[in-house]
Amino acid sequence: MNDAILRAPPAENEPALAYAPGSPERASLESELGRMAAGGFEVPLVIGGRELRTGQTGAILRPDRLSAPLGLYYKAGPAEAQAAVEAALAAKREWAAIPWEERAAVFRRAASLIAGKYRAKLVAATMLGQSKTAREAEIDAICEVVDFLRLNPRFMERIYAEQPESLTGEWNRIAYRPLEGFVYAVTPFNFTAIAANLPTAPAMMGNVVVWKPASTSILSNYLLMKVYEEAGLPPGVINFVPGGGSAISGVALSRPELAGLHFTGSTSVFNSLWKEIAAKLSIYRSYPRLVGETGGKDFIFLDPSADPEVALVAALRGAYEYQGQKCSAASRLYVPKGLAPSFLEALAAAARQLPMGEVTDFRNFMGAVIDEASFDSIMPYLERARGSKSARILAGGAGDKGQGYFLEPSLIEALDPRFETMETELFGPVLTAYAYDESDMAAAYRLVDATSPYALTGSVIARDRRAILRGVEALREAAGNLYVNDKPTGAVVGRQPFGGMRASGTNDKAGSLVNLMRWTSPGAIKENFDPPTEWRYPYMGGD
Ligand code: NAD
């Protein structure tokens, strides 16, 4: 081993390719889509570096074309979950002993593979399996994944360099150890990037991981796993165990070695996992670190001084891109009464024009929602809005699940600021607007702050500098990520560290030093170069 104080190599955010007609990236993506859409995929579990096929399978569907399934995946049960924990623990000692820069290098290599040879494959898998347009898949499965893998080593370096002061005659050091045990990573369907970050962030910090992916993002997630292996990740460091959440959690959360939970998904599932851990607290060797990023009811607030064109684009992109299935998607909109009639009419007209359909047709702006459960859970809200005296539907409001799970981009005007779609996370392409009374701005800010239990993202749209200042100040506890004159989605690793408060999670800011700190257990060591040889203190001497 060389004696050297190493620095992580520089990293910049990965630029997004445009996929314009005639571009080389468009050609290679289209041929990859053609190959993958033919289907026939069979996704195994990966435990201790070995592929495993069980007796239980699930279908890998295309949400926007139900007649063309992509293949099947094998499901883990309790026995496989136990095997995954054992494989992780068996890999632990060696992985933790590898110098940090070697661990970082594995993931830097993975980033290069994803930005290069696997780019079209990962974009295509995310498009087909999760129904993302080419642009949405590119900024998620390539740019954000690569940014996590390239920038997290920079944050690691800063953490490890942080050392305490020492006086002459002593040397104080902090050893940054991985957590004692394994980390359980549970990932959502909606971002390939989150599926990449939740297992790899703890692994970079020297931990071993049992990873339960969502059953509706299996294809892209398995591809990530294969890339880590190709990049040199030793067997057992990350174990890929798709399957039923409660069966796998039942095992993972019952092990004394559970050292942490890295979760992103709904508030209700995180709450149930937290409660299960709390109920089993006495069995654990250490207090498990609980990191969870959860739901949102994200707002756009138009000040009376707002530029309506800026607000219109922020609302359209913020609410309807990826069918509103971003935790940060705008789902409530506050418009001053004086501006509301003209603004909402223009917004409804624009929403009606958004092209929706199969994501393989590059003219589309929107695809399908992820699955039947999601479609079926959103439709009743639209039906109730249609029948309610407290709301009216200005655009959309219908859906069709014949060919795929298509829900129209919908705009509801709520006449009651507490109408259910102003408060509840629907996780679909539904934006609810409320016209507030601009003669009492303090009351309007209080309404935004208090309407939902969440505090994830929000936008303030204003021209008047005093209004920007007032809005940012009044809404500072209403969002973990606040935007000014921009949509509330699209956080970039290293530039807008992401996470929310209240029912939106533990706010451990994915893509930042704050998150990585949760995956290390600092140990302080003091060495004395001049140890005392006399036990009596001077004050004890006689006169
Ligand atoms: P979900 O909660 O349904 O599922 C998340 C993961 O938990 C999946 O892997 C699922 O299989 C698993 N799961 C479900 N029940 C489980 C159980 N009993 N035990 C263990 N695991 C279980 O969420 P989703 O539908 O995949 O994602 C949408 C939700 O995620 C939305 O609420 C959204 O706001 C949230 N989200 C939040 C962020 C954020 O950063 N705050 C980011 C993305 C998504």
Coordinates of C-alpha atoms and ligand atoms in Angstrom, one line a residue:
M1 CA 0.0 0.0 0.0
N2 CA 1.3 3.5 -0.8
D3 CA 1.5 6.1 1.9
A4 CA -0.5 8.9 0.3
I5 CA -3.2 11.3 1.3
L6 CA -5.5 10.7 -1.6
R7 CA -8.2 13.0 -3.0
A8 CA -11.3 11.7 -4.8
P9 CA -11.1 12.6 -8.5
P10 CA -13.0 15.7 -9.7
A11 CA -16.6 15.2 -10.6
E12 CA -19.1 17.3 -12.5
N13 CA -22.8 16.7 -13.1
E14 CA -23.3 14.4 -16.1
P15 CA -24.8 16.4 -18.9
A16 CA -28.1 15.1 -20.3
L17 CA -28.2 14.0 -24.0
A18 CA -31.1 15.5 -26.0
Y19 CA -32.2 12.5 -28.1
A20 CA -33.2 14.9 -30.9
P21 CA -34.3 13.3 -34.2
G22 CA -31.2 12.3 -36.2
S23 CA -28.8 12.4 -33.2
P24 CA -26.5 9.4 -32.6
E25 CA -27.9 8.8 -29.1
R26 CA -31.4 8.7 -30.6
A27 CA -30.4 6.0 -33.1
S28 CA -28.7 3.8 -30.4
L29 CA -31.6 4.3 -28.0
E30 CA -34.2 3.3 -30.7
S31 CA -32.4 0.2 -31.6
E32 CA -32.0 -0.7 -27.9
L33 CA -35.7 -0.1 -27.3
G34 CA -36.5 -2.4 -30.3
R35 CA -34.4 -5.2 -28.8
M36 CA -35.7 -4.8 -25.2
A37 CA -39.4 -4.4 -26.2
A38 CA -39.2 -7.9 -27.6
G39 CA -39.2 -9.1 -24.0
G40 CA -38.2 -12.5 -22.7
F41 CA -36.2 -11.2 -19.7
E42 CA -35.7 -13.4 -16.7
V43 CA -34.4 -11.6 -13.6
P44 CA -32.9 -13.7 -10.8
L45 CA -32.0 -12.8 -7.3
V46 CA -28.3 -12.0 -6.7
I47 CA -27.1 -13.2 -3.3
G48 CA -23.4 -13.5 -2.5
G49 CA -22.6 -12.9 -6.2
R50 CA -24.7 -15.9 -7.2
E51 CA -27.8 -15.8 -9.3
L52 CA -30.8 -17.6 -7.7
R53 CA -34.1 -18.6 -9.2
T54 CA -36.9 -19.5 -6.8
G55 CA -40.3 -21.2 -7.3
Q56 CA -42.2 -17.8 -7.1
T57 CA -42.2 -15.4 -10.0
G58 CA -43.8 -12.1 -10.9
A59 CA -44.4 -10.4 -14.3
I60 CA -42.3 -7.5 -15.6
L61 CA -44.9 -5.4 -17.4
R62 CA -44.8 -2.3 -19.6
P63 CA -47.3 0.1 -17.9
D64 CA -48.0 1.8 -21.3
R65 CA -48.4 -1.5 -23.3
L66 CA -49.9 -4.2 -21.2
S67 CA -50.1 -6.6 -24.2
A68 CA -46.3 -6.8 -24.4
P69 CA -44.9 -8.0 -21.1
L70 CA -41.1 -7.7 -20.8
G71 CA -40.5 -11.0 -18.9
L72 CA -40.5 -12.3 -15.3
Y73 CA -38.5 -12.0 -12.2
Y74 CA -38.0 -14.4 -9.3
K75 CA -39.2 -13.5 -5.9
A76 CA -37.3 -13.9 -2.6
G77 CA -39.1 -15.5 0.3
P78 CA -37.9 -15.7 4.0
A79 CA -35.2 -18.3 3.2
E80 CA -33.6 -16.2 0.5
A81 CA -33.9 -13.1 2.7
Q82 CA -31.9 -15.0 5.4
A83 CA -29.4 -16.1 2.8
A84 CA -29.0 -12.5 1.7
V85 CA -28.3 -11.3 5.3
E86 CA -25.8 -14.1 5.7
A87 CA -24.0 -13.3 2.5
A88 CA -23.8 -9.6 3.4
L89 CA -22.4 -10.4 6.9
A90 CA -19.9 -12.9 5.3
A91 CA -18.6 -10.1 3.0
K92 CA -18.4 -7.5 5.7
R93 CA -14.9 -7.9 7.2
E94 CA -13.0 -7.9 3.9
W95 CA -15.1 -5.0 2.4
A96 CA -14.7 -2.9 5.5
A97 CA -11.0 -3.4 5.5
I98 CA -10.6 -2.2 1.9
P99 CA -9.2 1.4 1.8
W100 CA -11.9 4.0 1.1
E101 CA -10.4 5.0 -2.2
E102 CA -10.6 1.4 -3.5
R103 CA -14.3 1.3 -2.6
A104 CA -14.9 4.6 -4.2
A105 CA -13.1 3.4 -7.4
V106 CA -15.6 0.6 -7.8
F107 CA -18.4 3.1 -8.0
R108 CA -16.5 5.5 -10.2
R109 CA -16.0 2.7 -12.6
A110 CA -19.7 1.8 -12.4
A111 CA -20.5 5.5 -13.3
S112 CA -18.3 5.3 -16.3
L113 CA -20.0 2.1 -17.5
I114 CA -23.4 3.7 -17.1
A115 CA -22.4 7.0 -18.8
G116 CA -20.8 4.9 -21.6
K117 CA -21.5 1.4 -22.7
Y118 CA -24.7 0.8 -20.7
R119 CA -26.3 4.2 -21.3
A120 CA -28.8 3.2 -24.0
K121 CA -29.6 0.0 -22.2
L122 CA -30.4 1.7 -18.8
V123 CA -32.4 4.5 -20.5
A124 CA -34.4 1.9 -22.5
A125 CA -35.0 -0.3 -19.4
T126 CA -36.2 2.7 -17.4
M127 CA -38.5 3.9 -20.3
L128 CA -40.1 0.5 -20.9
G129 CA -40.3 -0.8 -17.3
Q130 CA -41.2 2.4 -15.5
S131 CA -42.9 4.3 -18.4
K132 CA -40.6 7.3 -18.6
T133 CA -40.1 9.4 -21.7
A134 CA -36.5 9.4 -23.1
R135 CA -35.8 12.7 -21.4
E136 CA -37.1 11.6 -18.0
A137 CA -35.2 8.4 -18.2
E138 CA -32.0 10.1 -19.3
I139 CA -32.1 12.6 -16.4
D140 CA -32.9 9.9 -13.9
A141 CA -31.2 6.6 -14.9
I142 CA -28.1 8.3 -16.4
C143 CA -27.5 11.8 -15.1
E144 CA -28.6 11.3 -11.5
V145 CA -27.3 7.8 -11.1
V146 CA -23.9 8.9 -12.4
D147 CA -23.9 12.0 -10.2
F148 CA -24.5 9.9 -7.1
L149 CA -21.7 7.5 -8.0
R150 CA -19.2 10.2 -8.9
L151 CA -20.0 12.9 -6.3
N152 CA -20.5 10.7 -3.3
P153 CA -16.8 9.8 -3.2
R154 CA -16.1 13.6 -3.0
F155 CA -18.3 13.8 0.1
M156 CA -16.6 10.7 1.5
E157 CA -13.3 12.3 1.2
R158 CA -14.5 15.4 3.1
I159 CA -16.0 13.3 5.9
Y160 CA -12.8 11.2 6.3
A161 CA -10.6 14.4 6.3
E162 CA -12.6 15.8 9.2
Q163 CA -10.3 15.3 12.2
P164 CA -10.3 16.8 15.7
E165 CA -7.7 19.2 17.2
S166 CA -4.7 17.9 19.1
L167 CA -2.4 19.7 21.6
T168 CA 1.3 19.2 21.5
G169 CA 1.9 15.9 23.3
E170 CA -1.2 14.2 22.1
W171 CA -2.8 13.0 18.9
N172 CA -6.5 12.8 18.6
R173 CA -8.0 10.9 15.7
I174 CA -11.3 9.9 14.4
A175 CA -11.6 6.5 12.8
Y176 CA -14.6 6.4 10.5
R177 CA -15.9 2.8 10.8
P178 CA -18.9 1.3 8.9
L179 CA -21.9 0.5 11.0
E180 CA -21.7 -2.8 12.9
G181 CA -24.0 -5.2 11.0
F182 CA -25.8 -4.7 7.7
V183 CA -27.9 -2.0 6.1
Y184 CA -31.3 -2.8 4.7
A185 CA -32.1 -0.7 1.6
V186 CA -35.7 -0.6 0.4
T187 CA -36.2 1.4 -2.9
P188 CA -39.2 2.9 -4.7
F189 CA -40.2 2.4 -8.3
N190 CA -40.1 5.9 -9.4
F191 CA -36.4 6.7 -9.7
T192 CA -33.7 4.4 -11.0
A193 CA -31.4 6.9 -9.3
I194 CA -32.9 6.3 -5.9
A195 CA -32.6 2.6 -6.5
A196 CA -28.9 3.2 -7.2
N197 CA -28.2 5.5 -4.3
L198 CA -29.8 3.7 -1.4
P199 CA -27.7 0.6 -1.6
T200 CA -24.5 2.2 -2.9
A201 CA -24.2 5.1 -0.5
P202 CA -23.9 2.8 2.6
A203 CA -21.7 0.4 0.6
M204 CA -19.2 3.2 -0.3
M205 CA -18.9 3.9 3.4
G206 CA -17.8 0.3 3.9
N207 CA -21.2 -1.2 4.8
V208 CA -22.8 -4.4 3.4
V209 CA -26.3 -4.2 2.1
V210 CA -29.5 -6.2 1.6
W211 CA -31.3 -4.5 -1.2
K212 CA -35.1 -4.9 -1.8
P213 CA -36.0 -3.2 -5.0
A214 CA -39.6 -2.3 -6.0
S215 CA -41.4 -5.0 -8.0
T216 CA -42.3 -2.4 -10.7
S217 CA -38.7 -1.2 -11.5
I218 CA -37.0 -4.6 -11.7
L219 CA -35.5 -4.4 -15.1
S220 CA -33.5 -1.2 -14.7
N221 CA -32.6 -2.2 -11.1
Y222 CA -31.2 -5.6 -12.1
L223 CA -29.1 -3.9 -14.8
L224 CA -27.6 -1.6 -12.1
M225 CA -26.7 -4.7 -10.1
K226 CA -25.0 -6.3 -13.1
V227 CA -23.0 -3.0 -13.7
Y228 CA -21.8 -3.0 -10.1
E229 CA -20.5 -6.6 -10.5
E230 CA -18.8 -5.7 -13.8
A231 CA -17.2 -2.7 -12.0
G232 CA -15.6 -5.0 -9.5
L233 CA -17.9 -5.0 -6.5
P234 CA -17.0 -8.1 -4.5
P235 CA -19.8 -10.7 -4.0
G236 CA -22.1 -10.2 -1.1
V237 CA -21.5 -6.4 -0.6
I238 CA -24.9 -5.6 -2.2
N239 CA -27.4 -8.4 -2.4
F240 CA -30.4 -8.0 -4.8
V241 CA -33.6 -9.5 -3.3
P242 CA -36.8 -8.6 -5.1
G243 CA -40.0 -10.0 -3.7
G244 CA -42.8 -9.2 -1.2
G245 CA -41.9 -6.4 1.1
S246 CA -43.3 -7.8 4.3
A247 CA -41.7 -11.3 3.8
I248 CA -38.2 -9.8 3.3
S249 CA -38.6 -7.2 6.0
G250 CA -39.9 -9.8 8.4
V251 CA -36.5 -11.5 8.2
A252 CA -34.2 -8.4 7.8
L253 CA -35.8 -6.5 10.7
S254 CA -35.6 -9.6 13.0
R255 CA -31.8 -9.8 12.8
P256 CA -29.7 -8.5 15.7
E257 CA -27.2 -7.3 13.1
L258 CA -29.6 -4.8 11.5
A259 CA -27.5 -1.6 11.6
G260 CA -29.6 0.7 9.4
L261 CA -32.6 1.2 7.2
H262 CA -32.2 3.2 4.0
F263 CA -35.7 3.8 2.7
T264 CA -37.5 5.8 0.1
G265 CA -41.2 5.4 -0.6
S266 CA -44.5 6.2 1.0
T267 CA -44.9 7.6 4.4
S268 CA -47.2 4.8 5.5
V269 CA -44.6 2.0 4.6
F270 CA -41.8 3.9 6.3
N271 CA -44.0 4.4 9.4
S272 CA -44.8 0.7 9.5
L273 CA -41.1 -0.2 9.2
W274 CA -40.1 2.3 11.9
K275 CA -42.8 0.8 14.3
E276 CA -41.6 -2.7 13.6
I277 CA -38.0 -1.7 14.4
A278 CA -39.1 0.1 17.5
A279 CA -41.1 -2.9 18.7
K280 CA -38.0 -5.1 18.2
L281 CA -35.5 -2.6 19.6
S282 CA -34.2 -4.9 22.4
I283 CA -33.0 -7.5 19.9
Y284 CA -30.6 -5.2 18.1
R285 CA -26.9 -5.0 18.8
S286 CA -26.9 -1.2 18.1
Y287 CA -29.6 1.4 17.6
P288 CA -30.4 1.0 13.8
R289 CA -29.9 4.2 11.8
L290 CA -33.3 5.0 10.2
V291 CA -33.1 7.1 7.1
G292 CA -36.3 7.6 5.1
E293 CA -37.4 10.0 2.4
T294 CA -41.2 9.7 2.0
G295 CA -44.3 11.4 0.6
G296 CA -45.0 14.9 -0.5
K297 CA -47.8 17.3 -1.3
D298 CA -45.7 19.8 -3.1
F299 CA -46.9 23.3 -3.8
I300 CA -46.5 26.2 -6.3
F301 CA -47.3 29.6 -4.8
L302 CA -48.0 32.4 -7.2
D303 CA -47.4 35.8 -5.7
P304 CA -49.5 38.6 -7.2
S305 CA -46.3 39.8 -8.9
A306 CA -45.7 36.4 -10.6
D307 CA -44.9 36.3 -14.3
P308 CA -47.7 34.1 -15.5
E309 CA -45.6 32.5 -18.3
V310 CA -43.0 31.4 -15.8
A311 CA -45.7 30.0 -13.5
L312 CA -47.4 28.2 -16.4
V313 CA -44.3 26.3 -17.4
A314 CA -43.4 25.5 -13.8
A315 CA -46.9 24.2 -13.2
L316 CA -47.1 22.1 -16.4
R317 CA -43.7 20.5 -16.0
G318 CA -43.8 20.4 -12.2
A319 CA -47.2 18.6 -12.1
Y320 CA -47.3 16.4 -15.2
E321 CA -43.8 15.2 -16.1
Y322 CA -43.5 11.5 -15.3
Q323 CA -47.3 11.6 -14.8
G324 CA -46.9 13.4 -11.5
Q325 CA -45.1 10.4 -10.0
K326 CA -42.2 12.3 -8.6
C327 CA -42.2 12.8 -4.8
S328 CA -41.5 16.4 -5.7
A329 CA -44.3 16.8 -8.2
A330 CA -46.4 19.9 -7.8
S331 CA -49.9 18.8 -6.7
R332 CA -51.3 22.0 -5.2
L333 CA -51.2 25.4 -6.7
Y334 CA -52.1 28.7 -5.1
V335 CA -53.1 31.5 -7.4
P336 CA -54.2 35.1 -6.3
K337 CA -57.9 35.6 -6.9
G338 CA -57.3 38.5 -9.3
L339 CA -55.1 36.3 -11.6
A340 CA -57.0 33.0 -11.1
P341 CA -59.6 33.1 -14.0
S342 CA -57.1 33.9 -16.8
F343 CA -54.3 31.8 -15.4
L344 CA -56.3 28.7 -14.7
E345 CA -57.9 28.9 -18.2
A346 CA -54.5 29.1 -19.8
L347 CA -53.2 26.3 -17.7
A348 CA -56.2 24.0 -18.4
A349 CA -55.8 24.7 -22.1
A350 CA -52.1 23.8 -22.0
A351 CA -52.7 20.7 -20.0
R352 CA -55.3 19.4 -22.5
Q353 CA -52.6 19.7 -25.2
L354 CA -50.0 17.5 -23.5
P355 CA -49.4 14.5 -25.7
M356 CA -49.7 11.2 -23.8
G357 CA -49.1 7.7 -25.0
E358 CA -46.5 5.0 -25.3
V359 CA -43.1 6.3 -24.3
T360 CA -41.5 4.7 -27.4
D361 CA -43.3 7.3 -29.4
F362 CA -40.9 10.2 -28.9
R363 CA -43.6 12.8 -29.5
N364 CA -45.2 12.1 -26.2
F365 CA -44.7 14.2 -23.1
M366 CA -46.3 11.7 -20.8
G367 CA -46.6 7.9 -20.5
A368 CA -48.7 5.7 -18.2
V369 CA -48.9 5.5 -14.4
I370 CA -47.0 2.7 -12.9
D371 CA -49.6 0.0 -12.3
E372 CA -53.2 -0.9 -11.8
A373 CA -53.2 -0.3 -8.1
S374 CA -52.0 3.2 -8.7
F375 CA -54.6 3.8 -11.5
D376 CA -57.4 2.4 -9.3
S377 CA -56.4 4.5 -6.3
I378 CA -56.4 7.8 -8.2
M379 CA -59.6 7.4 -10.2
P380 CA -62.0 7.7 -7.2
Y381 CA -60.5 11.1 -6.3
L382 CA -61.3 12.3 -9.8
E383 CA -64.8 10.9 -9.6
R384 CA -65.4 12.5 -6.2
A385 CA -64.1 15.9 -7.5
R386 CA -66.5 15.6 -10.5
G387 CA -69.4 15.1 -8.1
S388 CA -68.4 17.6 -5.5
K389 CA -69.7 21.2 -4.9
S390 CA -66.3 22.1 -3.5
A391 CA -64.4 21.5 -6.6
R392 CA -64.6 21.6 -10.4
I393 CA -62.5 19.8 -13.0
L394 CA -61.0 22.2 -15.5
A395 CA -58.9 19.7 -17.5
G396 CA -58.7 15.9 -17.8
G397 CA -60.4 13.9 -15.1
A398 CA -60.6 10.7 -17.1
G399 CA -58.5 7.5 -17.5
D400 CA -58.3 4.4 -19.5
K401 CA -56.6 1.2 -18.5
G402 CA -57.4 -0.9 -21.7
Q403 CA -54.0 -0.7 -23.4
G404 CA -52.0 0.8 -20.5
Y405 CA -52.6 2.7 -17.3
F406 CA -53.3 6.1 -18.9
L407 CA -54.6 8.9 -16.8
E408 CA -55.2 12.3 -18.4
P409 CA -53.3 15.3 -17.0
S410 CA -55.9 16.7 -14.7
L411 CA -56.5 20.2 -13.3
I412 CA -59.0 20.6 -10.5
E413 CA -60.0 23.9 -9.0
A414 CA -60.8 23.5 -5.3
L415 CA -63.3 26.0 -3.9
D416 CA -62.4 24.7 -0.4
P417 CA -58.7 25.1 0.4
R418 CA -58.9 21.8 2.4
F419 CA -60.6 19.8 -0.4
E420 CA -59.1 16.3 -0.2
T421 CA -56.9 16.6 -3.3
M422 CA -55.3 19.7 -1.7
E423 CA -54.2 17.6 1.2
T424 CA -53.7 14.0 0.2
E425 CA -50.8 12.7 -1.9
L426 CA -52.3 11.0 -5.0
F427 CA -49.0 10.3 -6.8
G428 CA -50.4 10.8 -10.3
P429 CA -51.0 13.6 -12.9
V430 CA -53.5 15.6 -10.8
L431 CA -52.9 19.2 -9.9
T432 CA -55.4 21.0 -7.7
A433 CA -55.5 24.8 -7.7
Y434 CA -57.0 27.2 -5.1
A435 CA -57.6 30.9 -5.6
Y436 CA -56.5 32.7 -2.5
D437 CA -57.3 36.2 -1.2
E438 CA -54.3 38.4 -1.9
S439 CA -55.5 41.1 0.5
D440 CA -54.3 38.9 3.4
M441 CA -50.9 37.4 2.4
A442 CA -50.0 36.3 5.9
A443 CA -53.2 34.1 5.9
A444 CA -52.3 32.7 2.5
Y445 CA -48.8 31.7 3.6
R446 CA -50.3 30.1 6.8
L447 CA -52.7 28.1 4.6
V448 CA -49.8 26.7 2.4
D449 CA -47.8 25.9 5.5
A450 CA -50.6 24.1 7.4
T451 CA -52.7 22.4 4.7
S452 CA -50.7 19.1 4.3
P453 CA -48.7 17.0 6.8
Y454 CA -45.8 16.9 4.3
A455 CA -42.9 19.3 3.8
L456 CA -40.9 18.1 0.8
T457 CA -40.8 20.7 -2.0
G458 CA -42.4 23.9 -3.0
S459 CA -42.0 26.9 -5.4
V460 CA -42.5 30.6 -4.9
I461 CA -43.2 32.4 -8.2
A462 CA -42.8 36.2 -7.9
R463 CA -41.1 39.2 -9.6
D464 CA -41.2 41.6 -6.6
R465 CA -38.0 41.0 -4.6
R466 CA -39.8 41.8 -1.3
A467 CA -42.4 39.1 -2.2
I468 CA -39.6 36.6 -2.8
L469 CA -38.1 37.4 0.6
R470 CA -41.5 37.2 2.3
G471 CA -42.5 34.0 0.6
V472 CA -39.2 32.2 1.3
E473 CA -39.2 33.3 5.0
A474 CA -42.9 32.4 5.5
L475 CA -42.6 29.0 3.9
R476 CA -39.2 27.9 5.2
E477 CA -40.6 25.1 7.3
A478 CA -43.1 24.0 4.6
A479 CA -40.4 22.4 2.3
G480 CA -37.0 20.8 2.6
N481 CA -36.3 22.0 -1.0
L482 CA -37.7 25.4 -1.9
Y483 CA -37.5 26.9 -5.4
V484 CA -37.8 30.5 -6.5
N485 CA -39.2 31.1 -10.0
D486 CA -38.7 27.4 -10.9
K487 CA -40.7 24.2 -10.8
P488 CA -40.4 22.2 -7.6
T489 CA -38.9 19.1 -9.3
G490 CA -35.5 18.2 -10.7
A491 CA -33.1 18.4 -7.8
V492 CA -29.5 17.8 -8.9
V493 CA -27.0 15.9 -6.9
G494 CA -24.4 18.2 -5.3
R495 CA -26.4 21.3 -6.3
Q496 CA -29.8 20.9 -4.5
P497 CA -29.3 18.2 -1.8
F498 CA -32.7 16.5 -1.6
G499 CA -35.0 15.7 1.3
G500 CA -38.0 16.9 3.3
M501 CA -39.3 17.2 6.9
R502 CA -42.5 16.5 8.8
A503 CA -44.2 13.5 7.2
S504 CA -41.8 13.7 4.2
G505 CA -39.0 12.0 5.9
T506 CA -35.8 12.3 8.0
N507 CA -34.3 15.0 5.8
D508 CA -31.0 13.3 5.5
K509 CA -30.4 14.9 2.1
A510 CA -29.6 12.3 -0.6
G511 CA -26.6 13.3 -2.6
S512 CA -24.8 15.1 0.1
L513 CA -22.3 14.7 3.0
V514 CA -25.3 14.7 5.4
N515 CA -26.6 11.4 4.0
L516 CA -23.2 9.6 4.0
M517 CA -22.6 10.7 7.6
R518 CA -25.5 8.4 8.6
W519 CA -23.6 5.3 7.3
T520 CA -20.4 5.7 9.4
S521 CA -19.8 5.3 13.1
P522 CA -17.0 7.6 14.1
G523 CA -14.6 6.3 16.8
A524 CA -12.4 8.7 18.7
I525 CA -8.9 7.7 19.6
K526 CA -6.6 9.7 21.9
E527 CA -3.0 8.9 22.1
N528 CA -0.8 10.5 24.8
F529 CA 2.8 11.1 23.9
D530 CA 3.7 12.4 27.4
P531 CA 1.7 10.2 29.8
P532 CA 2.0 11.4 33.4
T533 CA 4.0 9.3 35.9
E534 CA 2.8 11.0 39.1
W535 CA -0.7 10.6 40.3
R536 CA -0.7 13.5 42.8
Y537 CA -1.8 16.9 41.5
P538 CA 0.3 20.0 42.4
Y539 CA -2.6 21.6 44.5
M540 CA -2.2 18.7 46.9
G541 CA 1.3 19.7 48.0
G542 CA 1.8 21.0 51.5
D543 CA 2.6 24.8 52.2
Ligands
NAD1 P1 -44.1 2.3 -1.6 O1 -44.0 2.8 -0.2 O2 -45.3 1.6 -2.0 O3 -42.9 1.3 -1.8 C1 -41.5 1.6 -1.5 C2 -40.8 0.3 -1.3 O4 -41.3 -0.3 -0.1 C3 -41.0 -0.7 -2.4 O5 -39.8 -1.4 -2.6 C4 -42.0 -1.6 -1.8 O6 -42.0 -2.9 -2.3 C5 -41.6 -1.6 -0.4 N1 -42.6 -2.1 0.6 C6 -43.9 -1.9 0.6 N2 -44.5 -2.5 1.6 C7 -43.5 -3.0 2.4 C8 -43.4 -3.6 3.6 N3 -44.4 -3.9 4.4 N4 -42.1 -4.0 4.1 C9 -41.0 -3.6 3.4 N5 -41.1 -3.0 2.2 C10 -42.3 -2.7 1.7 O7 -43.7 3.5 -2.5 P2 -43.6 3.6 -4.1 O8 -45.0 3.5 -4.7 O9 -42.6 2.7 -4.6 O10 -43.1 5.1 -4.3 C11 -44.0 6.2 -4.2 C12 -43.8 6.8 -2.9 O11 -42.5 7.1 -2.6 C13 -44.6 8.2 -2.9 O12 -45.2 8.3 -1.6 C14 -43.4 9.2 -3.0 O13 -43.7 10.5 -2.5 C15 -42.3 8.5 -2.3 N6 -41.0 9.0 -2.7 C16 -40.3 9.8 -1.9 C17 -39.1 10.3 -2.3 C18 -38.4 11.3 -1.5 O14 -37.2 11.5 -1.7 N7 -39.0 11.9 -0.5 C19 -38.6 9.9 -3.6 C20 -39.3 9.0 -4.3 C21 -40.5 8.5 -3.9

